[in-house]
Short mmCIF file of C-alpha atoms in Angstrom, two decimals:
data_model
loop_
_atom_site.label_atom_id
_atom_site.label_comp_id
_atom_site.label_asym_id
_atom_site.label_seq_id
_atom_site.Cartn_x
_atom_site.Cartn_y
_atom_site.Cartn_z
CA MET A 1 -16.55 -14.30 20.85
CA VAL A 2 -13.69 -15.11 18.46
CA ASP A 3 -10.22 -15.28 20.01
CA PRO A 4 -7.83 -13.44 17.66
CA GLN A 5 -4.90 -15.55 18.84
CA ASN A 6 -6.47 -18.62 17.26
CA CYS A 7 -7.46 -17.01 13.98
CA ARG A 8 -5.71 -17.56 10.69
CA ASP A 9 -3.90 -14.66 9.05
CA GLU A 10 -6.69 -14.02 6.56
CA GLU A 11 -9.32 -13.97 9.30
CA LEU A 12 -7.33 -11.46 11.32
CA VAL A 13 -6.92 -9.26 8.24
CA VAL A 14 -10.68 -9.27 7.65
CA LEU A 15 -11.31 -8.31 11.28
CA CYS A 16 -8.79 -5.46 10.98
CA GLN A 17 -10.47 -4.25 7.82
CA GLN A 18 -13.77 -4.20 9.71
CA GLY A 19 -12.29 -1.81 12.26
CA ARG A 20 -10.96 -4.14 14.93
CA SER A 21 -7.45 -2.72 15.01
CA GLU A 22 -6.40 -4.88 17.95
CA CYS A 23 -6.57 -7.93 15.65
CA PHE A 24 -3.37 -6.81 13.97
CA GLU A 25 -1.36 -7.48 17.14
CA PRO A 26 -1.36 -11.28 16.79
CA LEU A 27 0.10 -10.81 13.30
CA VAL A 28 2.95 -8.81 14.83
CA ARG A 29 3.58 -11.61 17.31
CA ARG A 30 3.66 -14.22 14.52
CA TYR A 31 5.97 -12.44 12.11
CA MET A 32 8.16 -10.14 14.19
CA GLN A 33 11.11 -12.52 14.39
CA LYS A 34 11.08 -13.31 10.69
CA ALA A 35 10.67 -9.65 9.81
CA PHE A 36 13.55 -8.69 12.06
CA HIS A 37 15.84 -11.34 10.57
CA ILE A 38 15.12 -10.26 7.02
CA ALA A 39 15.83 -6.65 7.92
CA PHE A 40 18.99 -7.71 9.73
CA GLY A 41 20.12 -9.57 6.62
CA PHE A 42 20.03 -6.26 4.76
CA THR A 43 21.31 -3.92 7.42
CA ARG A 44 23.55 -6.17 9.57
CA ASP A 45 22.67 -3.82 12.44
CA THR A 46 20.24 -4.64 15.26
CA GLU A 47 18.77 -1.18 15.77
CA SER A 48 18.30 -0.54 12.06
CA ALA A 49 16.73 -3.97 11.64
CA LYS A 50 14.33 -3.26 14.49
CA ASP A 51 13.36 0.13 13.07
CA LEU A 52 12.87 -1.19 9.54
CA SER A 53 10.82 -4.20 10.59
CA GLN A 54 8.63 -2.06 12.87
CA ASP A 55 8.13 0.45 10.04
CA ALA A 56 7.02 -2.45 7.87
CA PHE A 57 4.38 -3.42 10.43
CA LEU A 58 3.17 0.17 10.67
CA ARG A 59 2.97 0.47 6.90
CA ALA A 60 1.10 -2.80 6.59
CA PHE A 61 -1.31 -1.68 9.31
CA SER A 62 -1.96 1.63 7.53
CA ARG A 63 -2.61 -0.16 4.25
CA ILE A 64 -4.55 -3.11 5.61
CA LYS A 65 -7.74 -2.02 3.87
CA GLN A 66 -5.93 -2.17 0.53
CA PHE A 67 -5.07 -5.83 1.01
CA ASP A 68 -7.31 -7.70 -1.40
CA GLY A 69 -6.49 -11.25 -0.37
CA ARG A 70 -5.15 -12.39 -3.75
CA ALA A 71 -1.76 -13.17 -2.18
CA SER A 72 -1.23 -14.51 1.32
CA PHE A 73 -0.75 -11.99 4.08
CA TYR A 74 2.89 -12.88 4.71
CA THR A 75 3.75 -12.57 0.99
CA TRP A 76 2.15 -9.13 0.92
CA PHE A 77 3.84 -8.14 4.16
CA TYR A 78 7.26 -9.42 3.08
CA ARG A 79 6.95 -7.35 -0.08
CA ILE A 80 6.42 -4.22 2.00
CA LEU A 81 9.38 -5.15 4.21
CA ILE A 82 11.71 -5.94 1.32
CA ASN A 83 10.91 -2.61 -0.36
CA LEU A 84 11.72 -0.77 2.86
CA CYS A 85 14.97 -2.71 3.21
CA LEU A 86 15.97 -2.00 -0.38
CA ASP A 87 15.22 1.71 0.07
CA HIS A 88 17.30 1.69 3.21
CA ALA A 89 20.15 -0.09 1.43
CA ARG A 90 20.12 2.45 -1.39
CA ARG A 91 20.11 5.39 1.02
CA SER A 92 22.79 4.16 3.39
CA GLY A 93 25.16 1.88 1.50
CA LYS A 94 28.32 3.54 2.93
CA VAL A 95 26.94 3.57 6.45
CA THR A 96 26.45 -0.19 6.21
CA TRP A 97 30.12 -0.68 5.35
CA GLN A 98 31.22 1.44 8.30
CA SER A 99 29.10 -0.51 10.72
CA LEU A 100 30.67 -3.81 9.67
CA ASP A 101 33.58 -3.22 12.06
CA ASP A 102 31.14 -3.40 14.96
CA LEU A 103 29.15 -6.27 13.54
CA SER A 104 31.29 -9.16 14.76
CA GLU A 105 31.43 -7.77 18.30
CA LYS A 106 27.67 -7.32 18.47
CA SER A 107 27.11 -10.78 16.99
CA ASN A 108 29.43 -12.27 19.59
CA GLU A 109 27.66 -10.54 22.48
CA GLN A 110 24.29 -11.73 21.29
CA ARG A 111 25.52 -15.30 20.90
CA GLN A 112 26.96 -15.23 24.39
CA LEU A 113 23.57 -14.19 25.75
CA ALA A 114 22.14 -17.33 24.23
CA ASP A 115 24.99 -19.75 24.96
CA SER A 116 27.51 -19.06 27.70
CA ARG A 117 29.56 -22.12 26.70
CA PHE A 118 30.75 -20.51 23.46
CA ARG A 119 34.56 -20.99 23.24
CA PRO A 120 36.76 -18.03 22.32
CA GLU A 121 38.38 -19.76 19.34
CA GLN A 122 35.10 -20.67 17.78
CA GLU A 123 33.90 -17.22 18.62
CA ALA A 124 36.77 -15.62 16.68
CA ILE A 125 36.31 -17.82 13.64
CA ALA A 126 32.56 -17.38 13.67
CA GLY A 127 33.04 -13.64 14.00
CA GLU A 128 35.36 -13.55 11.03
CA ALA A 129 33.02 -15.72 8.97
CA SER A 130 30.14 -13.49 9.88
CA ARG A 131 32.11 -10.47 8.78
CA ARG A 132 32.98 -12.09 5.46
CA ALA A 133 29.38 -13.14 4.93
CA SER A 134 28.18 -9.63 5.66
CA GLU A 135 30.66 -8.12 3.26
CA THR A 136 29.71 -10.57 0.54
CA LEU A 137 26.00 -10.05 1.08
CA GLN A 138 26.34 -6.29 1.01
CA ALA A 139 28.47 -6.41 -2.12
CA MET A 140 26.07 -8.50 -4.17
CA PRO A 141 23.16 -7.00 -6.14
CA ASN A 142 20.01 -6.30 -4.15
CA LYS A 143 17.89 -8.88 -5.94
CA GLN A 144 20.40 -11.67 -5.36
CA ARG A 145 20.63 -10.74 -1.70
CA THR A 146 16.85 -10.58 -1.40
CA ALA A 147 16.37 -13.98 -3.00
CA PHE A 148 19.03 -15.52 -0.78
CA LEU A 149 17.69 -14.05 2.47
CA LEU A 150 14.13 -15.05 1.74
CA ARG A 151 15.05 -18.60 0.74
CA ASN A 152 17.91 -19.36 3.11
CA ASP A 153 17.03 -17.35 6.22
CA GLN A 154 13.25 -17.33 6.01
CA GLY A 155 12.69 -20.71 4.45
CA LEU A 156 10.29 -19.42 1.82
CA SER A 157 9.88 -21.66 -1.20
CA ILE A 158 11.17 -20.41 -4.52
CA ALA A 159 7.57 -19.98 -5.65
CA ASP A 160 6.84 -17.73 -2.66
CA VAL A 161 10.08 -15.82 -3.15
CA ALA A 162 9.02 -15.18 -6.75
CA LYS A 163 5.66 -13.81 -5.52
CA VAL A 164 7.33 -11.52 -3.00
CA MET A 165 9.83 -10.26 -5.55
CA LYS A 166 7.22 -10.11 -8.32
CA THR A 167 9.33 -12.11 -10.71
CA THR A 168 9.49 -15.62 -12.16
CA GLU A 169 10.70 -18.74 -10.40
CA GLY A 170 13.39 -19.19 -13.03
CA THR A 171 14.77 -15.75 -12.25
CA VAL A 172 14.76 -16.50 -8.52
CA ARG A 173 16.71 -19.71 -9.18
CA VAL A 174 19.35 -17.73 -11.05
CA TYR A 175 19.60 -15.14 -8.25
CA LEU A 176 19.84 -17.85 -5.62
CA HIS A 177 22.50 -19.75 -7.47
CA ARG A 178 24.65 -16.66 -7.94
CA ALA A 179 24.26 -15.60 -4.31
CA VAL A 180 25.17 -19.02 -2.98
CA ALA A 181 28.16 -19.30 -5.31
CA ALA A 182 29.44 -15.90 -4.18
CA LEU A 183 29.02 -16.72 -0.50
CA ARG A 184 30.60 -20.08 -0.83
CA GLN A 185 33.54 -18.60 -2.65
CA SER A 186 34.14 -16.06 0.12
CA LEU A 187 33.60 -18.48 3.01
CA VAL A 188 34.92 -21.79 1.73
CA GLU A 189 37.91 -21.66 4.08
CA PHE A 190 35.54 -21.54 7.04
CA VAL A 191 33.45 -24.54 6.04
CA MET B 1 33.66 -24.03 12.05
CA LYS B 2 37.35 -24.72 11.32
CA LYS B 3 39.66 -23.47 8.63
CA LYS B 4 40.26 -25.67 5.62
CA SER B 5 42.08 -25.21 2.37
CA PRO B 6 39.94 -23.80 -0.45
CA LEU B 7 38.23 -26.37 -2.65
CA SER B 8 37.38 -26.15 -6.30
CA GLY B 9 33.84 -25.39 -7.38
CA ALA B 10 31.30 -27.85 -8.73
CA CYS B 11 31.01 -28.95 -12.33
CA ARG B 12 29.83 -25.91 -14.26
CA ASN B 13 26.82 -27.70 -15.77
CA TYR B 14 25.61 -28.89 -12.40
CA GLU B 15 26.32 -26.01 -10.04
CA GLU B 16 22.86 -24.40 -10.23
CA ASP B 17 21.19 -27.80 -10.02
CA LEU B 18 23.23 -28.61 -6.92
CA VAL B 19 22.06 -25.42 -5.19
CA LEU B 20 18.43 -26.29 -5.94
CA TYR B 21 19.07 -29.85 -4.84
CA TYR B 22 20.42 -28.61 -1.52
CA TYR B 23 17.28 -26.49 -1.01
CA ALA B 24 15.04 -29.40 -2.08
CA GLU B 25 13.63 -27.31 -4.88
CA SER B 26 14.38 -29.75 -7.69
CA SER B 27 11.79 -31.86 -9.42
CA VAL B 28 11.92 -35.63 -8.98
CA ALA B 29 13.59 -36.14 -12.35
CA GLU B 30 16.15 -33.43 -11.66
CA SER B 31 16.93 -34.83 -8.22
CA GLN B 32 17.54 -38.26 -9.68
CA ARG B 33 19.83 -36.81 -12.32
CA VAL B 34 21.80 -34.90 -9.69
CA GLU B 35 22.10 -37.93 -7.42
CA ARG B 36 23.42 -40.01 -10.28
CA HIS B 37 26.04 -37.38 -10.94
CA LEU B 38 26.95 -37.06 -7.26
CA SER B 39 27.59 -40.76 -7.10
CA GLU B 40 30.24 -40.28 -9.79
CA CYS B 41 31.73 -36.83 -9.00
CA MET B 42 33.63 -36.19 -5.76
CA THR B 43 34.03 -32.48 -6.50
CA CYS B 44 30.30 -31.94 -6.66
CA ARG B 45 29.79 -34.03 -3.52
CA ARG B 46 32.19 -31.73 -1.66
CA PHE B 47 30.35 -28.75 -3.06
CA VAL B 48 27.06 -29.96 -1.62
CA ASP B 49 28.77 -30.79 1.70
CA ASP B 50 30.14 -27.24 1.79
CA LEU B 51 26.67 -25.87 1.33
CA ARG B 52 25.33 -28.06 4.14
CA GLY B 53 28.03 -26.80 6.48
CA LEU B 54 27.88 -23.16 5.46
CA LEU B 55 24.36 -22.04 4.66
CA PRO B 56 22.62 -23.02 7.91
CA GLN B 57 25.25 -21.04 9.80
CA LEU B 58 24.34 -17.94 7.82
CA ALA B 59 20.65 -18.50 8.53
CA LYS B 60 20.97 -18.51 12.31
CA SER B 61 22.85 -15.24 12.61
CA GLN B 62 20.76 -13.87 15.45
CA ASP B 63 20.02 -15.69 18.71
CA LEU B 64 18.35 -12.95 20.67
CA PRO B 65 16.93 -13.39 24.19
CA GLN B 66 13.20 -13.46 24.91
CA THR B 67 13.44 -10.10 26.70
CA PHE B 68 14.45 -8.54 23.40
CA TRP B 69 11.37 -9.95 21.66
CA ASP B 70 9.05 -8.94 24.48
CA SER B 71 10.36 -5.40 24.31
CA TYR B 72 10.14 -5.41 20.50
CA TYR B 73 6.51 -6.54 20.64
CA ARG B 74 5.52 -3.94 23.24
CA GLU B 75 7.16 -1.13 21.28
CA THR B 76 5.53 -2.18 18.02
CA VAL B 77 2.06 -2.47 19.55
CA ALA B 78 2.46 0.95 21.19
CA LYS B 79 3.38 2.48 17.83
CA LEU B 80 0.40 0.79 16.17
CA ARG B 81 -2.02 2.11 18.78
CA GLU B 82 -0.61 5.59 18.45
CA ARG B 83 -1.02 5.42 14.68
CA ASP B 84 -4.57 4.17 15.07
CA GLU B 85 -5.49 7.01 17.42
CA ARG B 86 -3.94 9.57 15.08
CA ASN B 87 -5.86 8.23 12.08
CA ASN B 88 -9.16 8.19 13.94
CA TRP B 89 -8.99 11.46 15.91
CA TRP B 90 -12.18 12.70 14.26
CA ARG B 91 -14.11 9.72 15.58
CA ASN B 92 -13.03 10.61 19.11
CA LEU B 93 -14.16 14.16 18.46
CA ILE B 94 -17.74 13.36 17.41
CA ALA B 95 -18.25 10.39 19.74
CA PRO B 96 -19.76 12.53 22.58
CA MET B 97 -22.10 14.21 20.10
CA LYS B 98 -23.57 11.01 18.73
CA THR B 99 -26.47 10.88 21.23
CA TRP B 100 -27.93 14.24 20.19
CA LEU B 101 -26.45 14.75 16.73
CA VAL B 102 -29.18 13.02 14.71
CA PRO B 103 -32.17 14.56 16.52
CA THR B 104 -30.61 18.02 16.25
CA PHE B 105 -30.02 17.73 12.54
CA GLY B 106 -33.48 16.30 12.04
CA THR B 107 -35.15 19.15 13.89
CA ALA B 108 -33.10 21.73 12.01
CA ALA B 109 -34.02 20.17 8.67
CA VAL B 110 -37.74 20.22 9.50
CA ALA B 111 -37.53 23.86 10.65
CA VAL B 112 -35.82 24.92 7.45
CA LEU B 113 -38.48 23.12 5.40
CA VAL B 114 -41.35 24.77 7.29
CA LEU B 115 -39.85 28.23 7.03
CA GLY B 116 -39.22 27.77 3.36
CA LEU B 117 -42.80 26.76 2.69
CA PHE B 118 -44.17 29.59 4.86
CA TYR B 119 -42.27 32.35 3.17
CA GLY B 120 -42.79 30.87 -0.22
CA LYS B 121 -46.62 30.84 0.20
CA ILE B 122 -46.91 34.52 1.25
CA SER B 123 -44.84 35.88 -1.57
CA VAL B 124 -46.77 34.24 -4.44
CA PRO B 125 -50.14 36.11 -4.25
CA SER B 126 -48.54 39.57 -3.74
CA PHE B 127 -46.47 39.08 -6.80
CA THR B 128 -49.51 38.20 -8.90
CA ASP B 129 -51.63 41.18 -7.71
CA GLY B 130 -48.87 43.69 -7.99
CA SER B 131 -48.06 42.92 -11.58
CA SER B 132 -51.21 44.46 -13.06
CA ALA B 133 -51.24 47.44 -10.67
CA LYS B 134 -47.74 48.45 -11.74
CA LEU B 135 -48.64 48.78 -15.40
CA PRO B 136 -49.61 52.34 -16.54
CA SER B 137 -53.31 52.74 -17.28
CA GLU B 138 -52.60 54.02 -20.78
CA ILE B 139 -51.16 50.70 -21.78
CA ILE B 140 -54.12 48.65 -20.63
CA ALA B 141 -56.18 48.04 -23.70
CA ASP B 142 -59.96 48.60 -23.76
CA THR B 143 -61.80 46.43 -26.20
CA ASN B 144 -64.30 49.07 -27.25
CA GLN B 145 -61.67 51.66 -27.97
CA LEU B 146 -59.74 49.17 -30.09
CA GLU B 147 -62.81 48.65 -32.29
CA PHE B 148 -63.20 52.41 -32.73
CA PHE B 149 -59.61 52.83 -33.79
CA ARG B 150 -59.90 49.95 -36.22
CA SER B 151 -62.89 51.62 -37.94
CA LEU B 152 -60.95 54.86 -38.27
CA ASP B 153 -58.06 52.99 -39.91
CA MET B 154 -60.44 51.38 -42.36
CA LEU B 155 -61.98 54.72 -43.31
CA GLU B 156 -58.62 56.29 -43.84
CA SER B 157 -57.54 53.52 -46.13
CA LEU B 158 -60.76 53.78 -48.15
CA SER B 159 -60.37 57.56 -48.70
CA GLN B 160 -56.95 57.01 -50.17
CA ILE B 161 -58.36 54.67 -52.83
CA GLU B 162 -61.12 57.18 -54.12
CA VAL B 163 -60.43 58.99 -57.60
CA PRO B 164 -60.18 62.83 -57.27
CA ASP B 165 -62.88 65.10 -59.25
CA GLY B 166 -61.68 67.71 -61.85
CA GLY B 167 -58.20 69.14 -62.29
CA GLY B 168 -57.18 69.03 -58.86
CA MET B 169 -55.49 66.16 -57.20
CA LYS B 170 -56.92 67.30 -54.00
CA PRO B 171 -58.48 64.37 -52.43
CA LYS B 172 -62.05 64.51 -51.34
CA SER B 173 -61.36 61.85 -48.72
CA ASP B 174 -61.75 64.18 -45.81
CA ARG B 175 -65.27 65.32 -46.76
CA SER B 176 -66.47 61.91 -47.86
CA SER B 177 -65.11 60.11 -44.82
CA LEU B 178 -66.69 62.71 -42.54
CA SER B 179 -70.07 62.28 -44.17
CA ARG B 180 -69.85 58.48 -43.77
CA ILE B 181 -68.98 58.86 -40.14
CA GLU B 182 -71.97 61.11 -39.64
CA GLN B 183 -74.15 58.51 -41.34
CA THR B 184 -72.66 55.77 -39.20
CA THR B 185 -73.16 57.63 -35.94
CA ALA B 186 -76.72 58.61 -36.93
#
């Protein structure tokens, strides 16, 4: 009896396609943190990020039989997630701006859960930097933001980012460069 | 993080290369070119140092507790199972019927075949017999009568060919054909 927890992504996908729906659950366990962080990079809101990333898992599960194995599972899944995030960003651009006022407080609470030694001064500066970063990320074009989040936050290679975004590596390099330059410009005083 | 005065950007020709260099996405030749430049340009060195101080901070924006992830996982799996049940409701419906579904359909198919053959066989002979009985007797041809009528036709055509005697055009066909018939019947 094969243990799904020890299977590779492609093996789990094949098992799902054969009707073993429970084999999708290990994929959720593997990618839920990355999916959440990508969604958070777009929404800057915990609840929205959770909803979007969970929707992405549901959509991938519904379409699992359409996965043909030409790309890796995580590339295919990230593409689904990014499209959901971009749709969300288009629908609720103004809402994102309004939620920025709460962002630094929520970020501070979550950091305190992880590290109770966080000093107030550092907390204030980090909060302000986070706010600036959020503003800059939200202001930049979607493709630049996508390329930056996938490369910087998720650690995907430029080649993999190009596959997810269905574009060329040269284009991804341009997006990445512009995103980094914009962020650096807005946050240089906090470096 | 601490506040510092703003610094100038990198050399325009090298800025994109420096970003790729930071992410280790440059080729060997490009990396060597960038490192040679960095050894000569303090502005670009500061630019790369800024990236090293700034970008990792943006990457680790969320340090959420394990309880959050446990809850996230449970919720997601529950939603997946609900979706799976909704998509496969018809399987749950026919599952109890599986044990007797095939034999029932098989028996029904055989019964339909037998009935079809049975009723088909009975109807064929009655159709064949009835067809001739329905026709009126006048239409049914008798071979002997056909021959008689053919001989009459021939006689009539012959009388029309004969040349009339004297001044009259009155044909003598009637008398001559009658005499031939009498001879024939005798």
